[in-house]
Each structure stands twice: as structure tokens, then as C-alpha cells.
Coordinates of C-alpha atoms and ligand atoms in Angstrom, one line a residue:
M1 CA 0.0 0.0 0.0
S2 CA 1.2 3.5 -0.7
D3 CA 0.7 6.8 1.0
K4 CA -2.0 7.6 -1.7
N5 CA -4.0 4.5 -0.5
L6 CA -3.7 5.7 3.1
R7 CA -4.9 9.2 2.2
S8 CA -7.9 7.9 0.3
T9 CA -8.8 5.4 3.1
L10 CA -8.7 8.2 5.6
L11 CA -10.8 10.5 3.5
N12 CA -13.3 7.7 3.1
L13 CA -13.5 7.2 6.8
D14 CA -14.4 10.8 7.5
G15 CA -17.5 10.9 9.8
A16 CA -17.4 7.1 10.5
G17 CA -17.3 5.7 14.1
Y18 CA -13.9 6.0 15.7
K19 CA -13.4 2.2 15.7
S20 CA -13.2 2.2 11.9
Y21 CA -9.7 3.7 12.3
K22 CA -8.7 0.1 13.1
N23 CA -8.7 -0.5 9.3
I24 CA -5.6 1.5 8.8
K25 CA -3.3 -0.9 10.7
G26 CA -0.5 -2.0 8.3
N27 CA 2.4 -0.8 6.3
Y28 CA 2.5 2.1 3.8
Q29 CA 5.3 2.9 1.4
F30 CA 5.9 6.6 1.2
S31 CA 8.5 8.0 -1.2
D32 CA 11.3 8.3 1.4
F33 CA 10.2 5.8 4.1
T34 CA 7.8 3.1 5.3
L35 CA 5.1 4.0 7.8
I36 CA 4.1 1.1 10.0
I37 CA 0.9 1.4 12.0
D38 CA 1.3 -1.3 14.7
Y39 CA -1.7 -0.5 17.0
V40 CA -4.7 1.7 16.6
Q41 CA -6.4 3.1 19.7
G42 CA -10.1 2.3 20.3
D43 CA -11.3 5.8 21.2
P44 CA -9.9 9.3 21.2
F45 CA -9.3 9.3 25.0
A46 CA -7.5 5.9 25.1
A47 CA -3.7 5.4 25.0
P48 CA -2.7 6.8 21.6
S49 CA -2.0 4.7 18.6
K50 CA 1.5 3.3 18.0
F51 CA 3.4 4.1 14.8
R52 CA 6.8 3.6 13.4
V53 CA 8.7 5.0 10.4
K54 CA 11.6 3.2 8.8
I55 CA 13.9 5.3 6.7
P56 CA 16.5 3.5 4.6
Q57 CA 20.1 4.7 5.1
S58 CA 20.1 5.4 1.3
V59 CA 17.8 8.3 2.2
A60 CA 18.8 9.1 5.8
K61 CA 22.5 8.9 5.1
F62 CA 24.0 8.9 8.6
P63 CA 27.7 8.3 8.3
Q64 CA 28.8 5.1 10.1
K65 CA 31.3 7.0 12.3
L66 CA 28.3 8.5 14.1
Y67 CA 27.0 5.2 15.3
K68 CA 29.7 2.6 15.0
S69 CA 30.7 2.4 18.7
A70 CA 28.1 1.4 21.3
S71 CA 28.5 4.8 23.0
R72 CA 27.9 6.7 19.8
N73 CA 25.0 4.5 18.8
I74 CA 23.2 5.3 22.0
A75 CA 24.1 9.0 21.8
L76 CA 23.0 9.4 18.1
R77 CA 19.7 7.7 18.8
D78 CA 19.2 10.0 21.8
Y79 CA 20.0 13.0 19.7
L80 CA 17.5 12.0 17.0
A81 CA 14.8 11.4 19.7
R82 CA 15.4 15.0 20.8
Q83 CA 15.1 16.3 17.3
F84 CA 11.9 14.4 16.7
Q85 CA 10.5 15.7 19.9
K86 CA 11.3 19.3 19.0
V87 CA 9.9 19.1 15.5
S88 CA 6.8 17.1 16.4
R89 CA 6.0 19.6 19.2
R90 CA 6.1 22.4 16.8
I91 CA 4.0 20.7 14.1
S92 CA 1.6 18.6 16.1
S93 CA -1.5 20.7 16.7
H94 CA -4.7 20.1 18.4
R95 CA -7.1 18.7 15.9
G96 CA -10.2 17.7 17.9
T97 CA -11.3 15.6 20.9
G98 CA -9.1 14.0 23.5
K99 CA -5.6 13.2 22.2
S100 CA -6.6 14.2 18.7
G101 CA -3.7 15.6 16.7
L102 CA -0.9 14.5 19.0
I103 CA 2.3 13.2 17.5
E104 CA 4.7 12.4 20.3
I105 CA 7.9 10.5 20.9
A106 CA 8.9 9.4 24.4
P107 CA 10.2 12.5 26.2
T108 CA 13.9 13.0 27.1
G109 CA 15.7 14.7 30.0
Q110 CA 19.2 15.8 30.8
E111 CA 20.6 12.2 30.5
I112 CA 21.7 10.5 27.4
L113 CA 20.1 7.1 27.7
E114 CA 19.6 4.1 25.6
R115 CA 16.0 4.2 24.4
T116 CA 13.8 2.2 22.1
S117 CA 12.2 5.3 20.5
I118 CA 14.9 5.4 17.8
L119 CA 17.0 2.6 16.4
I120 CA 19.8 2.9 13.9
D121 CA 22.0 0.5 11.9
E122 CA 23.6 0.3 8.5
R123 CA 20.2 -0.3 6.8
Y124 CA 17.7 1.9 8.5
V125 CA 16.8 4.6 10.9
E126 CA 13.6 3.6 12.8
A127 CA 11.5 6.0 14.9
R128 CA 8.7 4.8 17.1
F129 CA 6.1 7.3 18.3
S130 CA 2.5 7.8 19.4
V131 CA -0.3 9.3 17.4
G132 CA -3.6 10.6 18.6
L133 CA -5.9 9.9 15.6
P134 CA -8.2 12.9 15.3
A135 CA -11.9 12.8 16.2
R136 CA -14.8 15.1 16.8
G137 CA -16.7 13.4 19.6
R138 CA -16.3 9.7 18.6
R139 CA -16.4 10.3 14.8
V140 CA -13.3 10.1 12.6
L141 CA -12.0 13.4 11.3
G142 CA -10.7 12.0 8.0
R143 CA -9.3 15.1 6.4
Q144 CA -7.3 16.0 9.5
A145 CA -6.1 12.5 9.8
A146 CA -4.9 12.5 6.2
A147 CA -3.0 15.8 6.9
M148 CA -1.4 14.4 10.0
L149 CA -0.3 11.1 8.5
C150 CA 0.4 12.1 5.0
E151 CA 1.9 15.6 5.5
D152 CA 3.0 16.1 9.1
I153 CA 4.7 12.8 9.5
P154 CA 6.7 13.2 6.3
D155 CA 7.6 16.7 7.5
I156 CA 8.9 15.4 10.8
V157 CA 10.9 12.7 9.0
D158 CA 12.3 15.3 6.7
S159 CA 13.4 17.8 9.4
A160 CA 14.4 15.4 12.2
L161 CA 15.6 12.2 10.8
L162 CA 17.7 12.9 7.8
H163 CA 21.4 13.7 8.2
R164 CA 21.3 16.5 5.7
S165 CA 18.6 18.4 7.6
L166 CA 20.5 18.4 10.9
N167 CA 23.4 20.2 12.4
A168 CA 26.4 18.0 11.6
Q169 CA 28.7 19.7 14.1
E170 CA 26.2 19.4 16.9
I171 CA 25.5 15.7 16.3
L172 CA 29.2 15.0 16.3
H173 CA 29.7 16.9 19.6
H174 CA 26.8 15.0 21.1
V175 CA 28.2 11.5 20.3
K176 CA 31.8 12.5 21.1
T177 CA 30.8 13.8 24.5
A178 CA 29.0 10.6 25.4
E179 CA 31.9 8.5 24.2
D180 CA 34.4 10.5 26.2
A181 CA 32.3 10.2 29.4
D182 CA 32.0 6.4 28.8
Y183 CA 35.8 6.3 28.4
I184 CA 36.4 8.0 31.7
R185 CA 33.8 5.7 33.4
E186 CA 35.6 2.6 32.0
Q187 CA 39.0 3.9 33.1
L188 CA 37.9 4.7 36.7
S189 CA 38.6 1.3 38.3
T190 CA 42.0 0.8 36.7
R191 CA 43.0 4.1 38.2
N192 CA 41.6 3.1 41.6
L193 CA 39.0 5.8 41.4
V194 CA 35.3 5.6 42.1
A195 CA 34.3 9.0 40.7
F196 CA 35.5 12.0 38.8
V197 CA 34.3 15.6 38.7
A198 CA 35.8 17.7 35.9
N199 CA 37.1 21.2 36.5
N200 CA 34.5 23.8 35.4
A201 CA 31.6 21.3 35.8
V202 CA 28.4 23.0 36.8
L203 CA 26.6 21.0 39.4
P204 CA 23.6 23.0 40.7
R205 CA 20.3 22.7 38.9
R206 CA 17.7 25.3 38.3
S207 CA 15.2 23.9 40.8
G208 CA 14.1 20.7 42.4
I209 CA 11.9 20.0 39.4
D210 CA 13.9 21.6 36.6
F211 CA 17.1 19.7 36.0
R212 CA 18.7 22.1 33.6
P213 CA 21.9 23.8 34.9
L214 CA 21.5 26.8 37.3
E215 CA 21.5 29.9 35.2
N216 CA 22.5 32.7 37.7
N217 CA 26.2 32.6 38.5
P218 CA 26.8 29.0 39.3
V219 CA 30.2 28.5 40.9
P220 CA 32.1 26.2 38.6
F221 CA 33.8 23.2 40.1
V222 CA 37.6 23.4 40.7
S223 CA 39.5 20.4 42.0
P224 CA 41.8 20.7 45.0
C225 CA 45.4 20.3 43.7
D226 CA 46.0 17.2 45.8
L227 CA 43.0 15.4 44.3
E228 CA 43.5 16.5 40.7
V229 CA 43.8 13.8 38.1
E230 CA 43.5 13.8 34.3
F231 CA 42.1 11.6 31.6
N232 CA 43.2 11.6 28.0
C233 CA 39.9 11.2 26.3
P234 CA 39.6 9.8 22.8
N235 CA 37.8 12.9 21.4
C236 CA 38.4 16.0 23.5
G237 CA 41.9 15.1 24.8
I238 CA 43.0 15.9 28.3
V239 CA 40.3 16.5 30.9
K240 CA 41.4 17.5 34.4
G241 CA 39.4 17.4 37.6
M242 CA 38.9 15.8 41.0
G243 CA 39.4 12.1 41.3
I244 CA 37.7 10.4 44.3
K245 CA 39.7 7.3 45.3
E246 CA 38.3 4.0 46.4
G247 CA 37.8 3.6 50.1
V248 CA 35.8 5.9 52.5
T249 CA 35.4 9.5 51.5
L250 CA 33.7 12.1 53.6
I251 CA 32.2 15.3 52.2
V252 CA 32.0 17.8 55.0
G253 CA 31.3 21.6 55.2
G254 CA 28.8 24.0 56.5
G255 CA 25.1 23.9 55.7
Y256 CA 24.2 25.3 52.3
H257 CA 27.8 25.1 51.0
G258 CA 27.0 22.5 48.2
K259 CA 27.6 19.1 49.8
S260 CA 24.3 17.5 48.7
T261 CA 24.5 19.1 45.3
L262 CA 27.9 17.4 44.8
L263 CA 26.5 14.0 46.0
Q264 CA 23.5 14.3 43.7
S265 CA 25.8 14.9 40.8
L266 CA 27.7 11.8 41.7
E267 CA 24.5 9.8 42.0
L268 CA 23.6 10.7 38.4
G269 CA 27.2 10.4 37.2
V270 CA 26.3 6.7 36.5
Y271 CA 24.7 8.2 33.3
N272 CA 26.0 10.4 30.5
H273 CA 24.7 13.9 30.2
L274 CA 23.9 16.2 27.4
P275 CA 26.4 18.8 26.1
G276 CA 25.6 22.0 27.9
D277 CA 24.3 20.2 31.0
G278 CA 27.3 21.1 33.1
R279 CA 27.8 17.5 34.3
E280 CA 29.1 16.0 31.0
F281 CA 32.2 14.9 32.8
V282 CA 30.9 14.2 36.2
V283 CA 31.4 10.4 36.0
T284 CA 30.8 7.8 38.7
S285 CA 31.4 4.1 38.9
P286 CA 28.6 2.3 37.0
N287 CA 27.9 0.3 40.2
A288 CA 27.3 3.3 42.5
V289 CA 24.1 3.0 44.5
K290 CA 22.4 5.8 46.4
I291 CA 21.5 4.7 49.9
R292 CA 19.0 6.4 52.1
A293 CA 16.5 5.8 54.9
E294 CA 13.1 4.9 53.6
D295 CA 10.8 4.3 56.4
G296 CA 7.5 2.5 55.6
R297 CA 9.0 0.3 52.8
S298 CA 8.5 -3.4 52.9
V299 CA 11.5 -5.6 53.3
V300 CA 11.4 -9.3 52.4
G301 CA 13.8 -11.9 53.9
V302 CA 16.9 -9.7 53.9
D303 CA 19.8 -10.6 56.1
I304 CA 20.4 -7.3 57.9
S305 CA 22.4 -8.9 60.7
P306 CA 25.6 -7.0 59.9
F307 CA 23.7 -3.9 61.1
I308 CA 20.8 -5.0 63.2
N309 CA 20.8 -7.7 65.9
H310 CA 18.9 -8.8 69.0
L311 CA 15.6 -7.1 68.2
P312 CA 13.1 -6.9 71.0
Q313 CA 11.1 -10.1 71.3
G314 CA 14.0 -12.0 69.8
R315 CA 13.0 -11.4 66.1
S316 CA 15.5 -12.8 63.6
T317 CA 17.4 -10.3 61.5
S318 CA 19.2 -12.8 59.3
H319 CA 15.9 -13.3 57.3
F320 CA 14.2 -10.1 58.2
S321 CA 10.8 -9.1 56.8
T322 CA 8.6 -6.2 57.6
T323 CA 5.7 -4.4 55.9
N324 CA 6.7 -1.1 57.5
A325 CA 10.4 -0.6 58.0
S326 CA 11.8 2.0 60.4
G327 CA 14.4 4.5 59.2
S328 CA 17.3 2.5 60.4
T329 CA 16.1 -0.9 59.3
S330 CA 15.1 0.4 55.9
Q331 CA 18.6 1.9 55.5
A332 CA 20.2 -1.3 56.6
A333 CA 18.0 -3.2 54.1
N334 CA 18.9 -0.8 51.3
I335 CA 22.6 -1.4 51.9
M336 CA 22.3 -5.2 52.1
E337 CA 20.2 -5.2 48.9
A338 CA 22.6 -3.0 47.1
L339 CA 25.4 -5.4 48.0
E340 CA 23.4 -8.4 47.0
A341 CA 22.9 -6.8 43.5
G342 CA 26.6 -6.1 43.2
G343 CA 27.0 -2.5 44.4
E344 CA 30.6 -1.3 44.6
L345 CA 30.1 2.3 45.8
L346 CA 27.6 3.5 48.3
L347 CA 26.5 7.2 48.2
V348 CA 25.0 8.4 51.4
D349 CA 23.8 11.8 52.5
E350 CA 23.2 12.8 56.1
D351 CA 20.1 14.7 54.9
T352 CA 18.4 11.4 54.1
S353 CA 19.9 9.1 56.6
A354 CA 18.6 7.8 59.9
T355 CA 20.7 9.4 62.7
N356 CA 20.7 6.3 64.9
F357 CA 21.9 4.3 61.9
T358 CA 24.7 6.7 61.2
I359 CA 26.3 7.5 64.6
R360 CA 26.3 6.4 68.2
D361 CA 28.7 8.5 70.3
R362 CA 30.7 7.8 73.4
R363 CA 28.0 9.3 75.7
M364 CA 25.2 7.2 74.2
Q365 CA 27.4 4.1 74.4
A366 CA 27.8 4.8 78.1
L367 CA 24.1 5.4 78.7
I368 CA 22.6 2.6 76.5
A369 CA 24.5 -0.7 76.7
K370 CA 25.5 -2.4 73.5
E371 CA 23.2 -5.3 74.4
K372 CA 20.2 -3.0 74.5
E373 CA 20.9 -1.4 71.1
P374 CA 20.1 -3.6 68.2
I375 CA 21.8 -1.2 65.7
T376 CA 25.5 -1.4 64.8
P377 CA 26.0 2.1 63.4
F378 CA 27.4 2.6 59.9
I379 CA 30.5 4.2 61.3
D380 CA 31.5 0.8 62.7
K381 CA 30.9 -1.0 59.4
V382 CA 32.0 1.4 56.7
R383 CA 35.6 0.4 56.8
Q384 CA 34.9 -3.3 57.0
L385 CA 32.8 -2.9 53.9
Y386 CA 35.8 -1.7 52.1
D387 CA 38.3 -4.1 53.7
D388 CA 36.2 -7.2 53.4
Y389 CA 34.2 -6.6 50.2
N390 CA 36.1 -3.8 48.4
V391 CA 32.9 -1.6 48.5
S392 CA 33.7 2.1 48.8
T393 CA 31.5 4.8 50.4
I394 CA 31.1 8.5 49.7
L395 CA 29.3 10.0 52.7
V396 CA 28.1 13.6 53.2
M397 CA 28.6 14.3 56.8
G398 CA 28.5 17.8 58.1
G399 CA 27.2 16.8 61.6
S400 CA 29.7 14.4 63.2
G401 CA 33.4 14.4 63.3
D402 CA 33.4 10.9 64.7
Y403 CA 33.8 9.7 61.1
F404 CA 37.2 11.3 60.7
E405 CA 38.7 8.1 62.2
V406 CA 37.3 5.9 59.4
A407 CA 37.8 8.1 56.4
D408 CA 40.6 7.8 53.8
T409 CA 39.8 11.2 52.3
V410 CA 38.0 14.2 53.7
I411 CA 36.7 16.9 51.3
A412 CA 35.3 20.1 52.6
M413 CA 32.9 22.2 50.6
E414 CA 33.2 25.9 51.2
D415 CA 31.4 28.4 49.1
Y416 CA 30.7 25.6 46.6
K417 CA 34.4 24.9 46.2
P418 CA 36.0 21.6 47.4
Y419 CA 39.1 21.5 49.6
D420 CA 41.2 18.5 50.6
V421 CA 41.2 18.6 54.4
T422 CA 42.2 15.0 55.0
E423 CA 45.4 16.0 56.9
Q424 CA 43.6 18.5 59.1
A425 CA 40.8 16.0 60.0
R426 CA 43.5 13.4 60.9
A427 CA 45.2 15.9 63.2
I428 CA 42.0 16.8 64.8
A429 CA 41.1 13.2 65.4
L430 CA 44.4 12.7 67.2
K431 CA 44.0 15.8 69.3
Y432 CA 40.4 15.2 70.3
P433 CA 39.9 11.4 70.6
T434 CA 36.2 10.4 70.6
D435 CA 36.7 7.6 73.1
R436 CA 34.1 5.6 71.2
K437 CA 34.3 1.8 71.4
A438 CA 34.1 0.2 68.0
E439 CA 31.0 -2.0 68.0
G440 CA 31.4 -3.6 64.6
G441 CA 33.1 -6.9 65.5
N442 CA 36.0 -8.4 63.5
N443 CA 34.4 -8.3 60.1
F444 CA 31.5 -7.0 58.2
G445 CA 29.4 -10.2 58.1
T446 CA 27.7 -12.1 55.4
I447 CA 25.7 -11.0 52.4
T448 CA 23.1 -13.7 52.2
P449 CA 21.7 -14.4 48.8
R450 CA 17.9 -14.8 48.3
S451 CA 15.9 -16.6 45.6
P452 CA 12.6 -15.0 44.8
L453 CA 9.6 -17.3 44.5
S454 CA 7.9 -17.1 41.1
K455 CA 4.3 -17.2 42.3
S456 CA 4.9 -14.1 44.5
I457 CA 5.7 -11.9 41.4
D458 CA 2.3 -11.7 39.8
P459 CA 1.4 -9.1 37.2
S460 CA -2.1 -10.4 36.7
T461 CA -5.4 -8.8 37.9
H462 CA -8.7 -10.5 38.2
K463 CA -9.5 -9.3 34.6
R464 CA -6.1 -9.7 32.8
D465 CA -3.1 -12.0 32.8
S466 CA -0.7 -9.1 32.8
K467 CA -1.3 -5.5 33.6
V468 CA 1.6 -3.2 34.4
K469 CA 1.4 0.6 34.4
T470 CA 3.6 3.4 35.5
R471 CA 3.1 6.8 37.0
D472 CA 5.7 9.6 36.7
I473 CA 9.1 8.3 37.7
N474 CA 8.1 6.9 41.0
Q475 CA 5.4 4.3 40.8
I476 CA 4.8 1.0 39.0
T477 CA 1.4 -0.7 39.2
F478 CA 2.2 -4.4 38.9
G479 CA -0.9 -6.5 38.7
T480 CA -3.0 -5.5 41.7
E481 CA -0.1 -3.8 43.5
D482 CA 1.6 -0.4 43.5
I483 CA 5.4 -0.4 43.9
D484 CA 6.6 2.9 45.4
L485 CA 9.9 3.9 43.9
T486 CA 9.9 7.5 45.2
A487 CA 13.1 6.9 47.1
I488 CA 15.0 5.5 44.2
E489 CA 16.8 8.6 43.1
Q490 CA 18.8 7.0 40.3
I491 CA 15.7 6.4 38.2
V492 CA 15.6 9.5 36.0
D493 CA 13.2 8.7 33.2
R494 CA 9.7 7.3 33.1
G495 CA 10.8 5.0 30.3
Q496 CA 13.2 3.3 32.8
L497 CA 10.1 2.4 34.9
I498 CA 8.3 1.1 31.9
A499 CA 11.3 -1.1 31.0
I500 CA 11.7 -2.2 34.6
A501 CA 8.1 -3.3 34.8
S502 CA 8.5 -5.3 31.5
A503 CA 11.7 -6.8 32.8
M504 CA 9.9 -8.0 35.9
V505 CA 7.3 -9.8 33.8
Y506 CA 10.0 -11.1 31.5
G507 CA 12.2 -12.2 34.4
K508 CA 9.3 -14.1 36.0
E509 CA 8.5 -15.8 32.7
N510 CA 12.0 -16.8 32.0
Y511 CA 14.4 -16.9 35.0
I512 CA 12.6 -16.7 38.3
D513 CA 12.2 -20.3 39.4
N514 CA 12.3 -20.4 43.2
K515 CA 16.0 -21.6 43.0
T516 CA 17.9 -19.0 41.0
N517 CA 19.1 -16.3 43.3
L518 CA 18.2 -12.7 42.7
S519 CA 21.8 -11.6 41.7
T520 CA 21.8 -14.3 39.0
V521 CA 18.4 -13.4 37.8
L522 CA 19.6 -9.8 37.4
D523 CA 22.7 -11.1 35.5
L524 CA 20.5 -13.1 33.1
I525 CA 18.1 -10.2 32.4
M526 CA 20.8 -7.6 31.9
E527 CA 22.8 -10.0 29.7
E528 CA 19.7 -10.7 27.6
I529 CA 19.2 -6.9 27.1
A530 CA 22.9 -6.3 26.4
T531 CA 23.0 -8.9 23.6
R532 CA 19.5 -8.7 22.1
G533 CA 18.4 -5.1 23.1
L534 CA 15.5 -3.8 25.1
D535 CA 13.1 -5.2 22.5
S536 CA 13.9 -8.7 23.8
I537 CA 11.9 -8.1 27.0
T538 CA 8.6 -7.0 25.3
D539 CA 6.2 -9.0 23.1
F540 CA 6.2 -6.5 20.3
P541 CA 8.3 -3.4 19.4
Q542 CA 7.7 -0.5 21.8
G543 CA 9.0 3.0 21.6
D544 CA 8.8 4.0 25.3
L545 CA 11.4 1.8 26.9
V546 CA 14.6 3.3 28.4
L547 CA 17.6 1.2 29.7
F548 CA 17.8 0.9 33.5
R549 CA 20.5 -0.6 35.7
R550 CA 20.4 -3.8 37.6
F551 CA 20.2 -1.9 40.9
E552 CA 16.9 -0.1 40.0
L553 CA 15.4 -3.4 38.7
A554 CA 16.4 -5.0 42.0
A555 CA 14.9 -2.0 43.9
A556 CA 11.5 -2.5 42.2
I557 CA 11.5 -6.3 42.9
N558 CA 12.5 -5.7 46.5
R559 CA 9.7 -3.2 47.0
L560 CA 7.0 -5.5 45.7
R561 CA 4.9 -6.1 48.8
S562 CA 3.8 -9.6 47.6
L563 CA 7.4 -10.7 47.1
K564 CA 8.4 -13.9 48.8
V565 CA 11.9 -15.5 48.9
N566 CA 13.1 -18.9 49.9
D567 CA 14.0 -19.5 53.5
Ligands
ADP1 P1 24.4 21.5 51.6 O1 24.1 20.1 51.3 O2 25.8 21.7 51.9 O3 23.6 22.1 52.7 P2 23.3 22.1 49.0 O4 24.1 21.2 48.1 O5 21.9 21.7 49.3 O6 24.1 22.4 50.4 O7 23.3 23.5 48.3 C1 22.6 24.6 48.8 C2 22.1 25.5 47.7 O8 23.2 26.0 47.0 C3 21.2 24.8 46.7 O9 20.1 25.7 46.4 C4 22.1 24.6 45.5 O10 21.4 24.7 44.3 C5 23.0 25.8 45.6 N1 24.4 25.5 45.0 C6 25.0 24.3 45.1 N2 26.2 24.3 44.4 C7 26.3 25.5 43.9 C8 27.2 26.2 43.0 N3 28.3 25.5 42.6 N4 27.0 27.4 42.6 C9 25.8 28.1 43.0 N5 24.9 27.5 43.8 C10 25.1 26.3 44.2
MG2 MG1 22.7 18.8 52.3

């Protein structure tokens, strides 16, 4: 079928009932591309219709150097998604009832992420997007539909998806930036580093809901001399900045001096950022996990005994479950689950930590005997974590100098500038001993694996075999249950939630068998995605999935209230 056929079909449908749109499902050959209509919505208010365009490279003409490496491939696709978004927003107008007239690709933010909205190889560029087929009331608006599908879509293809229509310099800069950031991330561990913040990086954001860089006089980042390292990047050459070494690092400083802003940048340094974001070369170990208190969460069968023991009424903590965790038990569970999933760097902020989990000073040790305090505070475990498991920690701690004893590096933030105060902190620790008794025992303790039970991960409702939905970036509805991911700060895109929900269904169908432990299940799912792409976890091609990390998938599974694990 050709675009002419599509046009006449649409004109003929004018005035018909909305359901008759279902007839247009299929493939149409336009002069420059193929339009594929995969799914047609049943009414103008329902989830919009799903379309794809496939443009042969003989027309699109993207040079291979723009997508030959994995980093560049992801970055080019991300770039094209942004162009599509820009052009479609300009063109797509309101053409009637409900979602009528909408042409929309999955939205993007400050991070460059692998997404299924655009695919690219030597043969094709493929874009996947949603269309709100136009209606007045529940009647087809045939002429408007013909204009959208046969004029607007070709216009978008023309302006957003052909190499000759785009800014070649800008594309090259986009893919090179992502490739350089990936290079630094890959180099970190061989340099015994866990994070890097380039000089001149801009860390603060416009607001708590606007993640573009702060506009008004942000203080650019400048590394302290002692901590400065450099990377020789494949594209932009030498990049200098602050290297954070493995081990235990404290970030200290007065309130409002930029400590949390630095930590938040490190949290998101597991992802690449857009040119112009300010955090292009703020790069963190890919296995960094933000840890915080999260009271109220459910915890299922987690061995939290390294941190919590001898609960009142003799409750076991080696297989600890609760439907309503306290601040300290939730933080302990968050750490143990991060370790189970393979975390290598913990990022902790005093602002979001439970105080009794973080410190227990000399005076409190004297007043409340160790036997009467179930919690072994983080201060007594943070070194063992590194010594026994090679897991590093970066901790924002403006409130207690007790941590000086256990830190390898102490960075002070002052007027948004970092200073290396390690030596001073050591001298102070000698001069003013805390007289604390270490309460952590001889070693960290065990990380006990758990195997999820397949029946307990159930996406069905009484009406449907599988129903999963997402809201914003903090909730998945999985079957009859809502999973609250508000506290998971390293989820940055709604598409990651959509993909995580799909991965949970996929994992249940393929790998979760009551025997395989969670860490292996995560390995298998991530391996599948790495080799066959995100499309491998959905039944048909979707355009709204975004790659997530194993830690965020684990976080969703761990917060499923129906979850059960083997004993
Ligand atoms: P702290 O955790 O030390 O109390 P925050 O990181 O929360 O401080 O920062 C306090 C405020 O300063 C925030 O509004 C933040 O956006 C702003 N800020 C942080 N870093 C900078 C910077 N480099 N330049 C300008 N403003 C900044
Ligand atoms: Mg703070």
C-alpha cells in the first residue's frame, strides 16, 4: 500500500465511528520511508496509537562514524529522539477531541540514555512514536487524519531524521561527549577511582523540578590540587578534575555550601549527560548506589544482621521481613540489597539518613549498653565494607566528626568549592579522641543471597493476565499492587520504569524459578538486554522503553509487597 492509498482510506473514513480507524493498521510505502501502524487506539481518549517509520540509510545517510561504537550509537539515537521531539511539538497541533492531533515521541531529559524510540543500523533509521488519531466526539476526522499522517509525519521525518537536515557539528559533539564520558567511566577502576568531577563542571540545577543547569552565576567546580587527576579522552583530549579514590570519602562543610549538590551529581554520574548540561564529565562508577533511609517500605527476607541484631522479642534479623520498616532498618536493608545486587560504591547523605543508623557516640554508648541497642551504626561498618568486600563509600557528613577516624579522604565544601582537608581532619582526630568503642566486631558479616519465589511476582489482575502501568518516575502498578519507587533517586526517566516493569514480567516468565538467586536473575536479564536489546523483553516493538541498571530493577522487585523469597 502507498501513502496515496492511506490518504484515500482516511478521507473515506471521515465521519465514521472511531473504531473504523482500526482498518488503517498495516504498512505504507511513502516516497522516502515506510510508515508502519502497529496499533490503533479504540477511542480518542484511550492510550494513543503506536506508529513507526523506517527510513533506509540510502535516504537518511547517517555516516557510520556517528553510530559505530556502542557509546555513539546510543548517543546518536538519543539525539534523534530529541530532534523528533522538537519538530513534532512544533508541528503537532490540536485537531479535535481527547488526544486528537498528537504526535509524540517518548520524552527526554538531561541524561543520554539508551531508548527504544529510535533505532539505527547500516540499513535503517527507525523511529517509534504515538499518534492521537483525530476525532470530533467519537467520529473520525478523515481530512485532519490525512493531513497528519500524509503531511505532518513526512515533514517530521524530513526535518528530524535525515542527516542533511541536521546540524552535523552538533551531532558530532553529542556523540563524542557521550563517548568521552564512557571512556572515563571505563577507566575509573584501573585508576583506583570511584568518581571524577571535571574542573569547570556546573553541578547545581535550576530547581528541584527543573534539572537544567542553574542559570545565575553558578560557581564552577575546581578540583583541589592534591586530588586532581587527568584523563586523556579519545575525542576531547585531556580532561582534568577531582578524582575520588576507592575507600571511604567524607564530604564535610557548613550547611548550604554545596555538599548535597555534589553528591546528587555523583549519583547521576552513572549516566551520561547532554552537552551543555554542566555535568558532562561528572562520572561515577557504574555500580554506584544511592543509599538512604526509607521508612515505611516493605522488606522481604533480607539478612540485615551486619547492622541490626537482637531485636526486641528475639526477632530474627538474618531473614528479616517487615511491611513497615523503620528509618534504620530500611537503610540497613537498602545497603544489604545494594550489596546483593553487586553495588561497589555507596552514596550516602546525612540529609536522608537515619541518625541512629549513622552514629552512636561515646556518651550514648555509656548510657545505653550495646546489648540494648540492636543497631550497629554505619560508622563501625563502613571500613569493614571496604576491607572485606572492596565496597567504597562517599558520605556527606556535616554533623559528626566521629567519622574522621574511618575516612581515607575528607573533602570540605566551602562556598561551593572543594578543599582537601584530610590531613587536618586526621590531626583533629588525634587531638580530640572520641573515646568511642568500636562495635562492629571483626568483620562486616555475610551478604546472604535470596531466591525470589515465582508465584509471588504476579502481574495479573482478576481481569487480565498481565497488567503493568507506571506513573511519573516513581510508581509501577504491577498487577494489583503499587510499587513505590519515590526513594530510588537513580531512576531519571519514566521509560526506565516502563522497562523495569517489563523486565519484571520477563524475568518471572524466564528466569525466576524459586531456585535461582536474585543476583543471578539480574545477571541473566541484563545479559539478555545487552545482547538482544530492550526489544527482547517485550512481546512487540515498543518505543517507550529506556535502559535501566540492575540496581533499579532490584529495587523494584525488592519493594513489591507480595514478594516472597526462599528461607
Ligand atoms: P548543603 O548540602 O551543603 O547544605 P546544598 O548542596 O543543598 O548544600 O546547596 C545549597 C544551595 O546552593 C542549593 O540551592 C544549590 O542549588 C546551591 N548550589 C550548590 N552548588 C552551587 C554552586 N556551585 N553554585 C551556585 N549555587 C550552588
Ligand atoms: Mg545537604
